CSV table of C-alpha atoms and ligand atoms in Angstrom, one decimal:
chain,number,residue,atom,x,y,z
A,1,UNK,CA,-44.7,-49.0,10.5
A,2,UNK,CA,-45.1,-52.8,11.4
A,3,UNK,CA,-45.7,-54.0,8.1
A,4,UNK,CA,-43.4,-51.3,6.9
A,5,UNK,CA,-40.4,-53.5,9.0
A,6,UNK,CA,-42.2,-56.9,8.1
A,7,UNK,CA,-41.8,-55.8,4.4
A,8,UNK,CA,-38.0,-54.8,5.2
A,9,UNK,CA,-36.8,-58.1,6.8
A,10,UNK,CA,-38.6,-60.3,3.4
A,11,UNK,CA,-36.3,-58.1,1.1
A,12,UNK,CA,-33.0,-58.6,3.2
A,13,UNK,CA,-34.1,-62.3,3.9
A,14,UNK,CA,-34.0,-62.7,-0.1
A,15,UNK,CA,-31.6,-60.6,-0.8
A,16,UNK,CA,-28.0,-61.9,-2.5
A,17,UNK,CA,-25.9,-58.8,-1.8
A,18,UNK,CA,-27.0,-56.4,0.9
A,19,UNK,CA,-24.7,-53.0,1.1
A,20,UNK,CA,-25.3,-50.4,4.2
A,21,UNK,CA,-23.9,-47.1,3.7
A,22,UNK,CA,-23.7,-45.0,6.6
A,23,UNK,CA,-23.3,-41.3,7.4
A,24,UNK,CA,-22.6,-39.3,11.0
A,25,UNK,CA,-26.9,-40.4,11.7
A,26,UNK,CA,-25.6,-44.1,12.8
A,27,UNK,CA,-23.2,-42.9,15.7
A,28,UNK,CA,-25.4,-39.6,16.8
A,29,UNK,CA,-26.0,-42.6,19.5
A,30,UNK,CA,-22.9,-42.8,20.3
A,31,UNK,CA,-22.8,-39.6,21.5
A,32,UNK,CA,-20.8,-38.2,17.8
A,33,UNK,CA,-22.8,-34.9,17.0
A,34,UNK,CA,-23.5,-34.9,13.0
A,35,UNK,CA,-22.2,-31.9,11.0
A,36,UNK,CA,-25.5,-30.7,10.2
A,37,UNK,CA,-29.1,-30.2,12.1
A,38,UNK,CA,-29.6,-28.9,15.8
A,39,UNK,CA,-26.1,-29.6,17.8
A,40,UNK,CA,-24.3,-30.2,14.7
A,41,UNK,CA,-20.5,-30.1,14.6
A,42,UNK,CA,-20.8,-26.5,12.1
A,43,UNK,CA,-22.9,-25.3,14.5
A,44,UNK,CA,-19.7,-24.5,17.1
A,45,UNK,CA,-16.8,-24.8,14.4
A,46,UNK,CA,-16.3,-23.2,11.3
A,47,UNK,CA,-15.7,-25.8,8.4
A,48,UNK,CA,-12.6,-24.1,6.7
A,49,UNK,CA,-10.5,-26.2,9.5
A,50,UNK,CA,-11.0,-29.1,7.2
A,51,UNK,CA,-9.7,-27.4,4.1
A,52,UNK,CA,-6.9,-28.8,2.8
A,53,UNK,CA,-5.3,-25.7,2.0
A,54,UNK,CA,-6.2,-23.7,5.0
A,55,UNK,CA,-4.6,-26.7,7.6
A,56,UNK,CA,-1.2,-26.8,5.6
A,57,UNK,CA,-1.3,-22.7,6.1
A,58,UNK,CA,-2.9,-22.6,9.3
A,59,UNK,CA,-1.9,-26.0,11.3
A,60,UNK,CA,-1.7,-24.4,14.4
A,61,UNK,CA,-5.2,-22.3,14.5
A,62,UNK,CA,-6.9,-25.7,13.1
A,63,UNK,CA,-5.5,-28.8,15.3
A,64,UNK,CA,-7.1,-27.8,18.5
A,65,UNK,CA,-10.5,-27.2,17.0
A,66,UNK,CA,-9.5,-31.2,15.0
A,67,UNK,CA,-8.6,-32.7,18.5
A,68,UNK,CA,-11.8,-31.3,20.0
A,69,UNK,CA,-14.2,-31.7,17.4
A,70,UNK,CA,-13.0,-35.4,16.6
A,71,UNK,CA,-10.3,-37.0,18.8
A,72,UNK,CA,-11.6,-36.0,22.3
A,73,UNK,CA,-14.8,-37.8,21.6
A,74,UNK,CA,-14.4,-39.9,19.0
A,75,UNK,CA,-11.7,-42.2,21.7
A,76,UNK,CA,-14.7,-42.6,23.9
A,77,UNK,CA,-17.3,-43.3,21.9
A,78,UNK,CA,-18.7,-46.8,21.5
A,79,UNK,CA,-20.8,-48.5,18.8
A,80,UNK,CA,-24.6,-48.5,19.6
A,81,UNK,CA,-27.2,-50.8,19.0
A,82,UNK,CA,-27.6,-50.1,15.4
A,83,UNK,CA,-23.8,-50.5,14.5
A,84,UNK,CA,-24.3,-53.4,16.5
A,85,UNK,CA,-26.6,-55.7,14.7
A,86,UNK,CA,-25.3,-54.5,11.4
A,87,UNK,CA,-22.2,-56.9,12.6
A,88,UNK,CA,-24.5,-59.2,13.5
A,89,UNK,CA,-26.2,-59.2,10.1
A,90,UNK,CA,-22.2,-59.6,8.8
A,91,UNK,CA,-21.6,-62.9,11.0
A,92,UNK,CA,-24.8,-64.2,9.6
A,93,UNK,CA,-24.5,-63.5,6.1
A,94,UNK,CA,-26.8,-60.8,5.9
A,95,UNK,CA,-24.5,-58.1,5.3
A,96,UNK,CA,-22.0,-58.1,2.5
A,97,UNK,CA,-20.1,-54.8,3.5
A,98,UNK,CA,-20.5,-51.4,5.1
A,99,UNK,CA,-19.6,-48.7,3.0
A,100,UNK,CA,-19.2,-45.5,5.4
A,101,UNK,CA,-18.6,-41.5,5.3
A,102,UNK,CA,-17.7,-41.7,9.1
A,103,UNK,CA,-14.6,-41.9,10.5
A,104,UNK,CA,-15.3,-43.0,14.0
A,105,UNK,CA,-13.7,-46.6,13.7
A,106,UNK,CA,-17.4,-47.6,15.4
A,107,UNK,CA,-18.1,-50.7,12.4
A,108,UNK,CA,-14.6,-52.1,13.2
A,109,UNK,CA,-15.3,-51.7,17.1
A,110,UNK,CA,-19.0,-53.3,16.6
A,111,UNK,CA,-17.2,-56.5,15.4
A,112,UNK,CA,-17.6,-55.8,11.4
A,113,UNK,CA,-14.8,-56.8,9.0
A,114,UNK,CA,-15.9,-55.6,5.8
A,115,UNK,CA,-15.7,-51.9,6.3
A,116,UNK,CA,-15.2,-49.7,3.4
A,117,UNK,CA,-14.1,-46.1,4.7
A,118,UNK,CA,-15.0,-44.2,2.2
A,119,UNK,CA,-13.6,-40.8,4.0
A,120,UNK,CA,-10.4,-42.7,5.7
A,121,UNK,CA,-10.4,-42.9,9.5
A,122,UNK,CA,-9.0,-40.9,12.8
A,123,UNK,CA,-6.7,-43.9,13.7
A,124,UNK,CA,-3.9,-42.7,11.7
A,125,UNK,CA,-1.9,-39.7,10.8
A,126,UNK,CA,-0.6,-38.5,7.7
A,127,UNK,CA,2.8,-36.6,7.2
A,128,UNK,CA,2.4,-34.2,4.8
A,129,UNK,CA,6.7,-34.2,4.9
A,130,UNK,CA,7.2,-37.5,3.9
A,131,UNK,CA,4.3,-39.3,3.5
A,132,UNK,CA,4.7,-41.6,6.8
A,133,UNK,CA,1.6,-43.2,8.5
A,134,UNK,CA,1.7,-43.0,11.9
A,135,UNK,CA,-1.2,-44.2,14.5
A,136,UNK,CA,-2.8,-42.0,16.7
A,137,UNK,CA,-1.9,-44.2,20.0
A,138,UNK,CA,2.0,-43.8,18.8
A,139,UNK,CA,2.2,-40.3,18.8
A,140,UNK,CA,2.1,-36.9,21.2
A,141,UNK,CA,-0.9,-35.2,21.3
A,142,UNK,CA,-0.1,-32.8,23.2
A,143,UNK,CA,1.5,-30.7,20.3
A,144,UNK,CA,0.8,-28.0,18.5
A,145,UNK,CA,0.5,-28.4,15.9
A,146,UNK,CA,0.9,-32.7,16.0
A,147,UNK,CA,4.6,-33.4,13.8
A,148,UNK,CA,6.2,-36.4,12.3
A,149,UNK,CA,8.0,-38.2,14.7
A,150,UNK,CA,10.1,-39.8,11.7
A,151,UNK,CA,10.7,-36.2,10.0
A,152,UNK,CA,9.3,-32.9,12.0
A,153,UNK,CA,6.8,-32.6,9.3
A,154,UNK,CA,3.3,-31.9,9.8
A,155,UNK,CA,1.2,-34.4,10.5
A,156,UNK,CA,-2.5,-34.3,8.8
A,157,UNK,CA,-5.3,-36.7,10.1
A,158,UNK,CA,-5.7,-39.4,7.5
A,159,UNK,CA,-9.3,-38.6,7.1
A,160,UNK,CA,-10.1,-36.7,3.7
A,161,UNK,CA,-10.7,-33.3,3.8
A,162,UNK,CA,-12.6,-30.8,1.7
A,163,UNK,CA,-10.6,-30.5,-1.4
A,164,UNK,CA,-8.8,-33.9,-1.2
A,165,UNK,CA,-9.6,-36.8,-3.5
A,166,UNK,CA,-11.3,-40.3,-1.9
A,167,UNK,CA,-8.7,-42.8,-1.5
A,168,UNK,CA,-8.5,-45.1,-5.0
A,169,UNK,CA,-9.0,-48.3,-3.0
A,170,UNK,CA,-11.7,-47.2,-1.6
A,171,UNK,CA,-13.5,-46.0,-4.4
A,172,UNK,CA,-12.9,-49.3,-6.6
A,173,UNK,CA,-14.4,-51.3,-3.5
A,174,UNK,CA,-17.9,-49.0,-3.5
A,175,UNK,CA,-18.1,-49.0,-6.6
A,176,UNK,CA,-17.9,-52.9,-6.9
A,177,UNK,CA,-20.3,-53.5,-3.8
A,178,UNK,CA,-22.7,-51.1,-5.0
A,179,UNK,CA,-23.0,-52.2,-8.7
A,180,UNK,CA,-22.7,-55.9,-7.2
A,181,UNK,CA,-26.1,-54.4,-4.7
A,182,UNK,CA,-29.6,-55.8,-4.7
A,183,UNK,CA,-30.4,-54.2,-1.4
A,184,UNK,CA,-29.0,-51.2,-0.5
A,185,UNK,CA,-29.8,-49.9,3.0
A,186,UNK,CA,-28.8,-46.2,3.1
A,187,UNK,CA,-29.0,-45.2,7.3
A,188,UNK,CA,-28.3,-41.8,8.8
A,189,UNK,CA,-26.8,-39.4,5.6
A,190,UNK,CA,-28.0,-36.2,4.5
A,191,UNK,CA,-27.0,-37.2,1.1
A,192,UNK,CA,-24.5,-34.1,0.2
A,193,UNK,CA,-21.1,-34.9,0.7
A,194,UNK,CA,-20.2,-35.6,-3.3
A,195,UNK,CA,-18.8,-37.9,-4.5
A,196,UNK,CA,-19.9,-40.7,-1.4
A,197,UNK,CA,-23.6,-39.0,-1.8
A,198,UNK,CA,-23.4,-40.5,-5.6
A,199,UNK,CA,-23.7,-44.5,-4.3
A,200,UNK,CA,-26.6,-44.6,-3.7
A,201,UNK,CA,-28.3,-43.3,-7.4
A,202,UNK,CA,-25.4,-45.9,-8.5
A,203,UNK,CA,-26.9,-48.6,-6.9
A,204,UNK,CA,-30.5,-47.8,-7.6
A,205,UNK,CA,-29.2,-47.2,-11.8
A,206,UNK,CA,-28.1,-50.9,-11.2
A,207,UNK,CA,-31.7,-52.2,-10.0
A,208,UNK,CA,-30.8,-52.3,-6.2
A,209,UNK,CA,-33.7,-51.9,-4.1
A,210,UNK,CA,-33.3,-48.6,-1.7
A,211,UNK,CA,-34.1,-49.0,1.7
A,212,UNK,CA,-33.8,-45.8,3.5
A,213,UNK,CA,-33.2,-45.3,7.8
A,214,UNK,CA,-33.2,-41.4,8.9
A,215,UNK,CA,-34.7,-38.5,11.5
A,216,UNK,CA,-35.8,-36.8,8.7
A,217,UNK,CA,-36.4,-37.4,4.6
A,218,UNK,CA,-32.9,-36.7,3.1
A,219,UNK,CA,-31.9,-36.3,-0.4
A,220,UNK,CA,-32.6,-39.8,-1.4
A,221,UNK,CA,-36.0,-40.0,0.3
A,222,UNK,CA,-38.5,-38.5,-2.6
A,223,UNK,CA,-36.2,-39.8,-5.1
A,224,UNK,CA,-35.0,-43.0,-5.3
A,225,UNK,CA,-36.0,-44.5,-1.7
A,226,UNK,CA,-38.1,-47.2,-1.9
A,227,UNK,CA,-39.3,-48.0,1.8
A,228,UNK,CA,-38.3,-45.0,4.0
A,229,UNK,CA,-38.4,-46.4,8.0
A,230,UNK,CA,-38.5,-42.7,9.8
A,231,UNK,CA,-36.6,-42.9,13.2
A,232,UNK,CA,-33.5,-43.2,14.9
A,233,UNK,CA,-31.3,-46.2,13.7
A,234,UNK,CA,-30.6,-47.6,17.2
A,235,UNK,CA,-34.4,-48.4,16.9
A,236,UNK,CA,-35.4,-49.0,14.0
A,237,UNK,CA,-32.2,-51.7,13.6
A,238,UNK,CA,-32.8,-53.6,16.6
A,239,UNK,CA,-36.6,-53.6,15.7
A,240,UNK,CA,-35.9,-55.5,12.1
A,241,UNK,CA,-33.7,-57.8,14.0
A,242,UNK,CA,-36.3,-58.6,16.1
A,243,UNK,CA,-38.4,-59.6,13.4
A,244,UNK,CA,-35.9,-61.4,11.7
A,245,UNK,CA,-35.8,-64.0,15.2
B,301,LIG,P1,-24.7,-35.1,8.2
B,301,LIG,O1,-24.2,-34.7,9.5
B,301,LIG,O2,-24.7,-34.2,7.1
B,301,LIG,O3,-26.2,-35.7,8.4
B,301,LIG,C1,-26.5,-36.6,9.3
B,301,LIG,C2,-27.8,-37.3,9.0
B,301,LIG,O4,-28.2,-38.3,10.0
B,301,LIG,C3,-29.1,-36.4,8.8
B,301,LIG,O5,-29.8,-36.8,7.7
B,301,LIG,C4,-29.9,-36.7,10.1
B,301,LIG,O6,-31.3,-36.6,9.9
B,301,LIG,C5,-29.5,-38.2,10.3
B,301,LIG,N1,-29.6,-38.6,11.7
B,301,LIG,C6,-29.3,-37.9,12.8
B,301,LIG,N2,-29.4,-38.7,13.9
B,301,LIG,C7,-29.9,-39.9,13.5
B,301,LIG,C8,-30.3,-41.1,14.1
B,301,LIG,N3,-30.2,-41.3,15.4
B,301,LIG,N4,-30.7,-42.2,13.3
B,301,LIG,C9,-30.8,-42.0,12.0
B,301,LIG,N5,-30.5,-40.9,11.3
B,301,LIG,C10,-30.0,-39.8,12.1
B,301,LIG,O7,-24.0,-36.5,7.9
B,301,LIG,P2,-23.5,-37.1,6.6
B,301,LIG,O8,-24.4,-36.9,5.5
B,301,LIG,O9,-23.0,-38.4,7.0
B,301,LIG,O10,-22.3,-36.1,6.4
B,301,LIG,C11,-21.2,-36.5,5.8
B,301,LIG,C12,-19.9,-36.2,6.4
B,301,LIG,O11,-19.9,-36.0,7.8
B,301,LIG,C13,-19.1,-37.4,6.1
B,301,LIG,O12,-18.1,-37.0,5.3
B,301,LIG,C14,-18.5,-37.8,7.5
B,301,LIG,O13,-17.1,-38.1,7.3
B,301,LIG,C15,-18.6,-36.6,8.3
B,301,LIG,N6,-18.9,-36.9,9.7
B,301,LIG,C16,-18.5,-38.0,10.3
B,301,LIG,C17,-18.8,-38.2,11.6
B,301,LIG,C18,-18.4,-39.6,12.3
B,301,LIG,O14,-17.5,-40.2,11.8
B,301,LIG,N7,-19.2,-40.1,13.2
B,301,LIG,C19,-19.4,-37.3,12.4
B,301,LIG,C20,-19.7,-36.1,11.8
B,301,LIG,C21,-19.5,-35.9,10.4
């Protein structure tokens, strides 16, 4: 595993346009449960709450399970040491940008300014009424289900949900990091989710090398993975920077 690292830190020492692209593994840390393996988020809820069409028919059976599942932990949650030094590879020039699946805000918190959310974000809310943003901290909670305090619509979390399409800027900005790549570090994903679970065979198409951090081989591991560091990221993270000083 020591040379493994040693051979890790060379590549992103040389490299001229390192990408990370993250999934709900970086922030398990953090105390977010993923949605898949042992404790998993579909393990307690079923995943039809975060079906477009089911929420606008059903907003009041699925905003309780939404604040429980993401806003009653996601607020407390703070960035661990693997979202940590990827902002410390940022300020350094290490990192070019974080492309990321999650929606916990835990990049931004860690210090990182180029964060590409590939899925949107729990800060905001959507209304489905009239198309108003409105943040999280400027609106009551405590209702079911959560409305438009501009309109009485119903507000949607602006987070994409099955059977929605990813935002256009977002999409345009992956695309240009990852064809721009030479290193791609892919850390915590299953690999699944389509369309975000495509980046990665983009970037390796375009000649990136694929360094791959995760619990367990993923998707990407046997196929296009070219060093595979097995572990939790809040090690294996801190234990590259370490070589790196
Ligand atoms: P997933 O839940 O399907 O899989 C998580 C992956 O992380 C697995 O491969 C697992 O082996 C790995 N993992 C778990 N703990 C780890 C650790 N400590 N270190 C390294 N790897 C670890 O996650 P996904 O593939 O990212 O699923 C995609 C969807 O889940 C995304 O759309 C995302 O929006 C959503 N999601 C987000 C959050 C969040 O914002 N934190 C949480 C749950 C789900």
């Amino acid at each position: 595993m020591q040379n493994k690292l040693k051979d890790v830190v060379n590549i992103l020492q040389q490299a001229r346009h390192t990408v990370a692209f993250t999934g709900a593994g970086i922030s398990a840390e953090s105390g977010i449960p993923t949605f898949r393996g042992k404790g998993g988020i579909w393990d307690k809820y079923d995943p039809i709450i975060l079906e477009i069409d089911y929420f606008k028919k059903n907003p009041d059976k699925a905003w309780p399970h939404i604040k429980d599942m993401f806003y009653n932990v996601i607020d407390k949650a703070q960035p661990n040491p693997a979202h940590k030094v990827l902002a410390q590879w940022e300020q350094q020039g290490l990192l070019k940008a974080i492309i990321t699946q999650n929606i916990d805000n835990l990049h931004q918190k860690a210090g990182n300014k180029n964060v590409i959310e590939y899925h949107g974000n729990t800060r905001d809310l959507i209304c489905l009424n009239c198309g108003k943003i409105t943040p999280v901290k400027q609106t009551d909670m405590t209702q079911n289900p959560v409305t438009c305090p501009h309109c009485g619509g119903l507000l949607k979390p602006d987070f994409v949900f099955f059977g929605e399409s990813i935002p256009l800027e977002a999409q345009q900005q992956s695309l240009w990091h990852t064809q721009s790549s030479d290193v791609y570090l892919v850390i915590g994903t299953t690999g699944i989710i389509m369309p975000a679970s495509l980046l990665p065979y983009e970037a390796k198409k375009n000649g990136a090398t694929i360094i791959e951090i995760n619990l367990t081989p993923s998707n990407y591991t046997n196929t296009i993975t070219d060093i595979f560091l097995q572990g939790k990221a809040g090690d294996i993270l801190p234990g590259l920077q370490k070589l790196m000083n």
